[in-house]
Short mmCIF file of C-alpha atoms in Angstrom, two decimals:
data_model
loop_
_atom_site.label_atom_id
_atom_site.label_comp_id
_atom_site.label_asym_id
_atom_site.label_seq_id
_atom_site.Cartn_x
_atom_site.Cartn_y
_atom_site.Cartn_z
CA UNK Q 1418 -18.06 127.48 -137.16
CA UNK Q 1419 -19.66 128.29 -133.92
CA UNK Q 1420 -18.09 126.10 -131.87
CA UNK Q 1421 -14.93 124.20 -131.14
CA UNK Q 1422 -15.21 120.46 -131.05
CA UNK Q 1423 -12.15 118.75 -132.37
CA UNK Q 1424 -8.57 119.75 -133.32
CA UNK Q 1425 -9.22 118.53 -137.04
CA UNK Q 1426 -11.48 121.89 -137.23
CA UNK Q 1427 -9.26 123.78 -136.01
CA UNK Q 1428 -6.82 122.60 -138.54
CA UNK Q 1429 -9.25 122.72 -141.48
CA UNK Q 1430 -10.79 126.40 -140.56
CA UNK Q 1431 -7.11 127.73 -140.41
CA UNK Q 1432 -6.26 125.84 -144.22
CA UNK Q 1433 -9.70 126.97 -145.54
CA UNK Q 1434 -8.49 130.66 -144.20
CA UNK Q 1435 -4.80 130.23 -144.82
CA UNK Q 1436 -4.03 131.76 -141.63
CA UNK Q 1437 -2.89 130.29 -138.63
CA UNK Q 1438 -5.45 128.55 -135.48
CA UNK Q 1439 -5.07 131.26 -133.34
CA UNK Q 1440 -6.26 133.66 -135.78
CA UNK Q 1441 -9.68 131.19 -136.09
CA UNK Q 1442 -9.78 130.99 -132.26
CA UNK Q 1443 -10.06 135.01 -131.89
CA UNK Q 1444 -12.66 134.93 -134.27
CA UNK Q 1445 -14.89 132.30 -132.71
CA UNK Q 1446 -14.26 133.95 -129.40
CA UNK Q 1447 -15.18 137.38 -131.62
CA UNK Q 1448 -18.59 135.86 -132.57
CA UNK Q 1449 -19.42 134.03 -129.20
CA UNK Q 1450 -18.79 137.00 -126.82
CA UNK Q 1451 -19.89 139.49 -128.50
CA UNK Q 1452 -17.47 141.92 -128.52
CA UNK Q 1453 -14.67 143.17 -130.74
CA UNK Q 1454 -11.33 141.23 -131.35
CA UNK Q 1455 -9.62 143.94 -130.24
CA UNK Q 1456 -10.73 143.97 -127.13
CA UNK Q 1457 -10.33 140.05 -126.62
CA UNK Q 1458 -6.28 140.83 -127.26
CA UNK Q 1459 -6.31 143.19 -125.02
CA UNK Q 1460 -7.50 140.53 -122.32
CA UNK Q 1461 -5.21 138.13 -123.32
CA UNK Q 1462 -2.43 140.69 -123.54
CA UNK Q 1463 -3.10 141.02 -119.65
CA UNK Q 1464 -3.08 137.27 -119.30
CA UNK Q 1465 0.20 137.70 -120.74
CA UNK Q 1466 1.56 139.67 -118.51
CA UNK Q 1467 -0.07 138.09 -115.38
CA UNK Q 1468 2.18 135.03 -116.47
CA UNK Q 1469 5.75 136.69 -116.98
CA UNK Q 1470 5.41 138.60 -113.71
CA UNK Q 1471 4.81 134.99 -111.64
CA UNK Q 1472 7.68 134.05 -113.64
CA UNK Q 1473 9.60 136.63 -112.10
CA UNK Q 1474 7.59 136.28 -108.75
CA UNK Q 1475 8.71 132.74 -108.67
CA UNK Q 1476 12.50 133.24 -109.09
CA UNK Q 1477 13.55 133.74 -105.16
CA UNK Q 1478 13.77 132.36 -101.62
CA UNK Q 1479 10.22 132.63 -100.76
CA UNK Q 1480 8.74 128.90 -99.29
CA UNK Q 1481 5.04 128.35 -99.52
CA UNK Q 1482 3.17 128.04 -96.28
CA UNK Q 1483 3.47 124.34 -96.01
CA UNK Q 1484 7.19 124.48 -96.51
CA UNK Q 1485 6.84 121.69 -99.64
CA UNK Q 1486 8.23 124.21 -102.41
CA UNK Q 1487 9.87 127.46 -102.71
CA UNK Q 1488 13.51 127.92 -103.85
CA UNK Q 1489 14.30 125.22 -106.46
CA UNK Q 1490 13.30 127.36 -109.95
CA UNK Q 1491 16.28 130.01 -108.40
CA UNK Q 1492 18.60 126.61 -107.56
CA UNK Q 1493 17.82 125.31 -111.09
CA UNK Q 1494 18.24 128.70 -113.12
CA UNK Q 1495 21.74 129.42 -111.37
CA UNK Q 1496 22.96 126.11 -112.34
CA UNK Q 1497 21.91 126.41 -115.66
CA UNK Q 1498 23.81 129.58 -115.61
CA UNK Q 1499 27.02 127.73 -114.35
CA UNK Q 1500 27.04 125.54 -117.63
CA UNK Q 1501 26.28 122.36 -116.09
CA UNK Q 1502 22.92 121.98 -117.63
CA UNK Q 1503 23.01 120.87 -121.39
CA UNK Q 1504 19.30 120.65 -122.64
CA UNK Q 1505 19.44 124.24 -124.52
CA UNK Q 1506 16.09 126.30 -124.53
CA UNK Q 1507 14.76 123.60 -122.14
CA UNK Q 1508 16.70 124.66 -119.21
CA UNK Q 1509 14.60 127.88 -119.05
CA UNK Q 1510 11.47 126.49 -120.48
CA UNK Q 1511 12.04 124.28 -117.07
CA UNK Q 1512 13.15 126.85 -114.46
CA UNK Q 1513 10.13 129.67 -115.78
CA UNK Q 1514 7.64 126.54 -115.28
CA UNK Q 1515 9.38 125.53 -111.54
CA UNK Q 1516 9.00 129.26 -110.49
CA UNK Q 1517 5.03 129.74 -112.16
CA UNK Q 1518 4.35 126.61 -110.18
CA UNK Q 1519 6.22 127.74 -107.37
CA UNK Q 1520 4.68 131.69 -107.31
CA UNK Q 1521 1.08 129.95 -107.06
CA UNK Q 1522 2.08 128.01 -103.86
CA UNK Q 1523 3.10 130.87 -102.02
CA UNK Q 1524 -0.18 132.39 -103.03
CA UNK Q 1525 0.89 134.55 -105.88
CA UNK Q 1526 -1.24 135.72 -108.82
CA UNK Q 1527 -1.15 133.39 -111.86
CA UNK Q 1528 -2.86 132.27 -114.94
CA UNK Q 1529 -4.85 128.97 -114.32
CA UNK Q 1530 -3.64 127.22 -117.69
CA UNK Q 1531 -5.80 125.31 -117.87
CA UNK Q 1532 -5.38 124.90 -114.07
CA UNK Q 1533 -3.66 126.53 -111.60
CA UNK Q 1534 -1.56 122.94 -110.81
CA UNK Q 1535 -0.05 123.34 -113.97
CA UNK Q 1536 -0.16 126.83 -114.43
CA UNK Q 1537 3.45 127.00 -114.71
CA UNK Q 1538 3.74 124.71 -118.62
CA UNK Q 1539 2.26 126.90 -120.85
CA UNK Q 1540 4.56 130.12 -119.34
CA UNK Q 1541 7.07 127.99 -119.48
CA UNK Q 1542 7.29 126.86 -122.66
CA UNK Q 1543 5.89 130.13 -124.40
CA UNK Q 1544 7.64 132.92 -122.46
CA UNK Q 1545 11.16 130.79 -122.57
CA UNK Q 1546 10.69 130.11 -126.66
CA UNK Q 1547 9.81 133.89 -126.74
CA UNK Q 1548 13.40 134.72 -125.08
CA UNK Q 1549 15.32 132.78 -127.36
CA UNK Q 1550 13.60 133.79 -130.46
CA UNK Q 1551 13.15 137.04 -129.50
CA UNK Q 1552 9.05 136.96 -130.32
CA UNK Q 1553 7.22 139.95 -129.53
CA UNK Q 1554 4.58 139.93 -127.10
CA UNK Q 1555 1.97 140.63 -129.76
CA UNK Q 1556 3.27 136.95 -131.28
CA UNK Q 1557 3.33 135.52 -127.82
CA UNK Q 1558 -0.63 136.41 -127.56
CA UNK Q 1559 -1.33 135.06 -130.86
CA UNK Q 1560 0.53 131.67 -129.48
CA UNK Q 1561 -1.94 131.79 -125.89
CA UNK Q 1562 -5.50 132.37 -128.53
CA UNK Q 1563 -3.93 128.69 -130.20
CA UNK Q 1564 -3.02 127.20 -126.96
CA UNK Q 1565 -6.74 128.13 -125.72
CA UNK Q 1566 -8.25 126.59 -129.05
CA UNK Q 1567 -6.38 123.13 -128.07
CA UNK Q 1568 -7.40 123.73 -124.48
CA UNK Q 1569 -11.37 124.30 -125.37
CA UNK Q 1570 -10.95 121.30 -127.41
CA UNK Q 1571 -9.85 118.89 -124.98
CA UNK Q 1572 -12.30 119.92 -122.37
CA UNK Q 1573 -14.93 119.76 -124.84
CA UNK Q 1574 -14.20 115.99 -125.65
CA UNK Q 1575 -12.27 115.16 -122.36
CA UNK Q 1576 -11.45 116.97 -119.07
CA UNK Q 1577 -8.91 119.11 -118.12
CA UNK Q 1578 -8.76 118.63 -114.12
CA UNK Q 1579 -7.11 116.01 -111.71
CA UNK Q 1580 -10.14 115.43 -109.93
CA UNK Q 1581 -11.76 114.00 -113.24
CA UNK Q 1582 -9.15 112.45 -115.61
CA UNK Q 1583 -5.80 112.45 -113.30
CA UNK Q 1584 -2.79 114.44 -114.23
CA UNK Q 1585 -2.86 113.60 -117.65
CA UNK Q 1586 -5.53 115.18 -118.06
CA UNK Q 1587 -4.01 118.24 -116.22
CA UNK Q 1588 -0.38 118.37 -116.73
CA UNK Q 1589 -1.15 116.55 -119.82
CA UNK Q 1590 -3.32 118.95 -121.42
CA UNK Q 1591 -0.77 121.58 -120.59
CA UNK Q 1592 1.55 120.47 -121.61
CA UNK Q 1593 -0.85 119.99 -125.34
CA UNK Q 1594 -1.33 123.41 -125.34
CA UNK Q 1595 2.03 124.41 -124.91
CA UNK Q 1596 3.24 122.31 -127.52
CA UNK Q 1597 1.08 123.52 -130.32
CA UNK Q 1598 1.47 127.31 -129.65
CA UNK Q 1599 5.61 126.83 -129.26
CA UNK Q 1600 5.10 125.16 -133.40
CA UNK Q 1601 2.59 128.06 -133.79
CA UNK Q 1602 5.23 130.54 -132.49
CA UNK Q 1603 7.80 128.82 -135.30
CA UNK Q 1604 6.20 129.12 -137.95
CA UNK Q 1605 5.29 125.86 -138.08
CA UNK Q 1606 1.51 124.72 -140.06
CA UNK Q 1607 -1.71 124.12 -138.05
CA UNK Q 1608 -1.29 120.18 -139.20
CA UNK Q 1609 1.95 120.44 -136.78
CA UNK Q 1610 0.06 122.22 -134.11
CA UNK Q 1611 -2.05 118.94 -133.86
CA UNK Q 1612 0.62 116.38 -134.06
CA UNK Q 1613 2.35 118.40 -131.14
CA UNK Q 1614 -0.36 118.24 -129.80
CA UNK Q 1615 -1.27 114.43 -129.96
CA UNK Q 1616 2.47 113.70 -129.18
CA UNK Q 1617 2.05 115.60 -125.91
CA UNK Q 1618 -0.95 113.52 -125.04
CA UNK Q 1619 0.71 110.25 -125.33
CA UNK Q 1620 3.34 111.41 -123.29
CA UNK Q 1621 1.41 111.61 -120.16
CA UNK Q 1622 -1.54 108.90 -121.22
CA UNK Q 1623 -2.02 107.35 -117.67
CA UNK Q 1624 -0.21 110.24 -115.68
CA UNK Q 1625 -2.00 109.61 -112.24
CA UNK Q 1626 -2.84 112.85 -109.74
CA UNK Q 1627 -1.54 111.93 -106.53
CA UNK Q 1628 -0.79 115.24 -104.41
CA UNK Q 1629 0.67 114.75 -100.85
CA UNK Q 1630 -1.19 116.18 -98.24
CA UNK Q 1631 -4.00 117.21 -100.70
CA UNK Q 1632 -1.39 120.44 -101.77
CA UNK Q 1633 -0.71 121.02 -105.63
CA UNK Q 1634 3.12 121.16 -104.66
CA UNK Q 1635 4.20 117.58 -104.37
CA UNK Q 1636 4.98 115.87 -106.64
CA UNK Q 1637 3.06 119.27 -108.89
CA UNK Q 1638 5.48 121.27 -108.97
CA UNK Q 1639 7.91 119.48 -110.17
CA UNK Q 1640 5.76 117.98 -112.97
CA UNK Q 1641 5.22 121.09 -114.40
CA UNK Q 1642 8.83 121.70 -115.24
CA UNK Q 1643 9.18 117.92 -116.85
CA UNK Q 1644 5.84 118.45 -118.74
CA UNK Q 1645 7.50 122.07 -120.30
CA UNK Q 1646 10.16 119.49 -121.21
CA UNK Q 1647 7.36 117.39 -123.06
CA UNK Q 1648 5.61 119.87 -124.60
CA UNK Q 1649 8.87 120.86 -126.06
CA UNK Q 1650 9.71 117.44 -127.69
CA UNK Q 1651 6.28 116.83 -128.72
CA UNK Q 1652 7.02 120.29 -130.64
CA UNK Q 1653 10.20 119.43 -132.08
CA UNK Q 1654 9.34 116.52 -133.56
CA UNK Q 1655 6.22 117.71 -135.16
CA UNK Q 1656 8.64 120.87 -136.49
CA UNK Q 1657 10.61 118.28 -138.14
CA UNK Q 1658 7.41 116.90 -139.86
CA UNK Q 1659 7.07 113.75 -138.01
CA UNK Q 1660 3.47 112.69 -138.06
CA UNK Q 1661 1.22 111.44 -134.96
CA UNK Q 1662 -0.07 108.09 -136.23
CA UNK Q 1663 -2.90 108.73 -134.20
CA UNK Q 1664 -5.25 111.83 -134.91
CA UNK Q 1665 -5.42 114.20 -131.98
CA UNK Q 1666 -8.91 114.34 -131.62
CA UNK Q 1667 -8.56 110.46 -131.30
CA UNK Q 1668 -5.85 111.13 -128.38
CA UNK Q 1669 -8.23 113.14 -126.92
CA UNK Q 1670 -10.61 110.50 -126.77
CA UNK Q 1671 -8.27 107.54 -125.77
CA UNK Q 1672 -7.14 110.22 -122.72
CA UNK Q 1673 -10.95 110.64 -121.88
CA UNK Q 1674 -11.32 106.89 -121.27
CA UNK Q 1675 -8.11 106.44 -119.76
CA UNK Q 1676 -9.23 108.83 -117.00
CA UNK Q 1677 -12.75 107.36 -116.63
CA UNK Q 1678 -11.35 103.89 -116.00
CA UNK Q 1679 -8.39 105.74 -113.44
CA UNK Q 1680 -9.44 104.31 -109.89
CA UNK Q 1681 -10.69 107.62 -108.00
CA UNK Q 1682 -7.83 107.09 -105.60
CA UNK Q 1683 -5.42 108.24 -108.22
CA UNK Q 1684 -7.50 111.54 -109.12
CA UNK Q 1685 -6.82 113.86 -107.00
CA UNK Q 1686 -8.09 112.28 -103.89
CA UNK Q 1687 -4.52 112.29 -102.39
CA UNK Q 1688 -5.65 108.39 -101.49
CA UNK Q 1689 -3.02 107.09 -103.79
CA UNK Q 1690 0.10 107.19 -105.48
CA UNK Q 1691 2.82 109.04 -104.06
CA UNK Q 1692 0.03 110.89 -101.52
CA UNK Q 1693 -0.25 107.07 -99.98
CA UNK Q 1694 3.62 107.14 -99.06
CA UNK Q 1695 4.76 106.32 -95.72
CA UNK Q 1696 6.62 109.87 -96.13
CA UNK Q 1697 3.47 112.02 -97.72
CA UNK Q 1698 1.37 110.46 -94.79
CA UNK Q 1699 4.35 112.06 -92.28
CA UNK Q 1700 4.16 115.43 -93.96
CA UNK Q 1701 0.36 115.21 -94.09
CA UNK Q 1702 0.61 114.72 -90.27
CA UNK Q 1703 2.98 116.85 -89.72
CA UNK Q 1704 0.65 119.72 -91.75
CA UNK Q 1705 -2.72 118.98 -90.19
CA UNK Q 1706 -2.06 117.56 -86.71
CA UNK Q 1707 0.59 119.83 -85.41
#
């Protein structure tokens, strides 16, 4: 196979190989580059690591220049500390994705997965199923080659950026990605990788981008911790073998239209949505007019 087009390939390479997707993405990212698999781990090893140290970046006091974020993945982790929180693994799927999404606001280094407005999802999700299940970082690398094999996928057959499907088609895909390499990282079968990652899909179908004053912080950042919470669902159920009724390549598709029909006021424009507020237009004043 030398190229990814649809999930269902991914699925039937990995059967046909009985090994798991990420272990067909390194090889068709072997074969297309040109250069050894070893060498491809090592990148993504670096990836890795990129993403747990704006996890750590992200866990202080620090605002971002427009004042719209900084602070709330530390306010969030200390109350889940406190025992007030109940939603388990969650809780720090949620607070690693606030302070990813956070870190990039105040300008600090990240991984663009697959953008950098929802760069804080797959982190999120991966490094905080990693803690709990105490997966070794040469797991967690196998878990980003499966989330990039659902990300190639989508923007193959859809789009993966606000400007050109809305947030479902950013947050969205995330949060697809996520999804599939958290079942990937359990043990789970490449069939579940696909329903996890259809289920994460119809989650966010219709997810307008709408960010207020034309910044990825509002209402971004905050939708990067509740799409770590979907891309955890969408993994649980498919771990407990409940099916997608709808193929995920199909998804795919039904997101694609979904985001061509999206009025271009609700893609990114910051002409709509929440970015059309009486308050966002105050901040966006307040930002550009001082």
């Amino acid at each position: 196979m030398k190229e990814i087009k649809s999930v269902s390939q991914l699925v039937g390479e990995a059967n046909r190989g009985s090994c798991k997707i990420s272990d067909v993405v390194l090889r068709i990212q072997s074969e297309q580059m040109g250069v050894s698999q070893d060498e491809i781990i090592g990148k993504m090893h670096r990836q890795l690591s990129v993403m747990k140290q704006a996890a750590k970046g992200g866990f202080g006091d620090k605002r971002s220049a427009s004042g719209l974020s900084g602070g709330m993945a530390k306010r969030y982790s200390e109350s889940s500390q406190s025992g007030r929180l109940i939603s388990g693994v969650a809780h720090r799927a949620i607070a690693i994705a606030l302070a990813v999404a956070e870190h990039n606001a105040c300008m600090g280094l990240i991984v663009a997965s697959p953008t950098a407005g929802s760069c804080g999802i797959l982190p999120g999700v991966l490094l905080s199923v990693g803690e709990l299940y105490h997966k070794s970082d040469v797991e967690l690398v196998s878990g980003l080659f499966n989330s990039a094999g659902i990300g190639m996928v989508i923007a193959k057959r859809a789009f993966v950026s606000g400007a050109q499907g809305g947030c479902q088609a950013e947050c969205g895909s995330a949060a697809a990605m996520a999804a599939s390499a958290a079942v990937e990282l359990m043990d789970g079968t490449p069939e579940m990788c696909a329903w996890a990652c259809a289920f994460s899909l119809k989650f966010t179908m219709g997810l307008v981008c709408d960010p207020v004053a034309g910044l990825v912080e509002v209402p971004c950042v905050k939708r990067n911790a509740s799409n770590a919470a979907i891309a955890l669902t969408a993994a649980e159920l498919a771990l407990t073998g409940i099916e997608s009724a709808i193929p995920a390549d199909e998804v795919i598709d039904a997101m694609r239209d979904v985001g061509l029909k999206m009025p271009e006021a609700l893609k990114e424009t910051s002409l709509g949505g929440l970015a059309a507020t009486k308050t966002a237009k105050a901040i966006e004043k307040r930002l550009y007019m001082a």
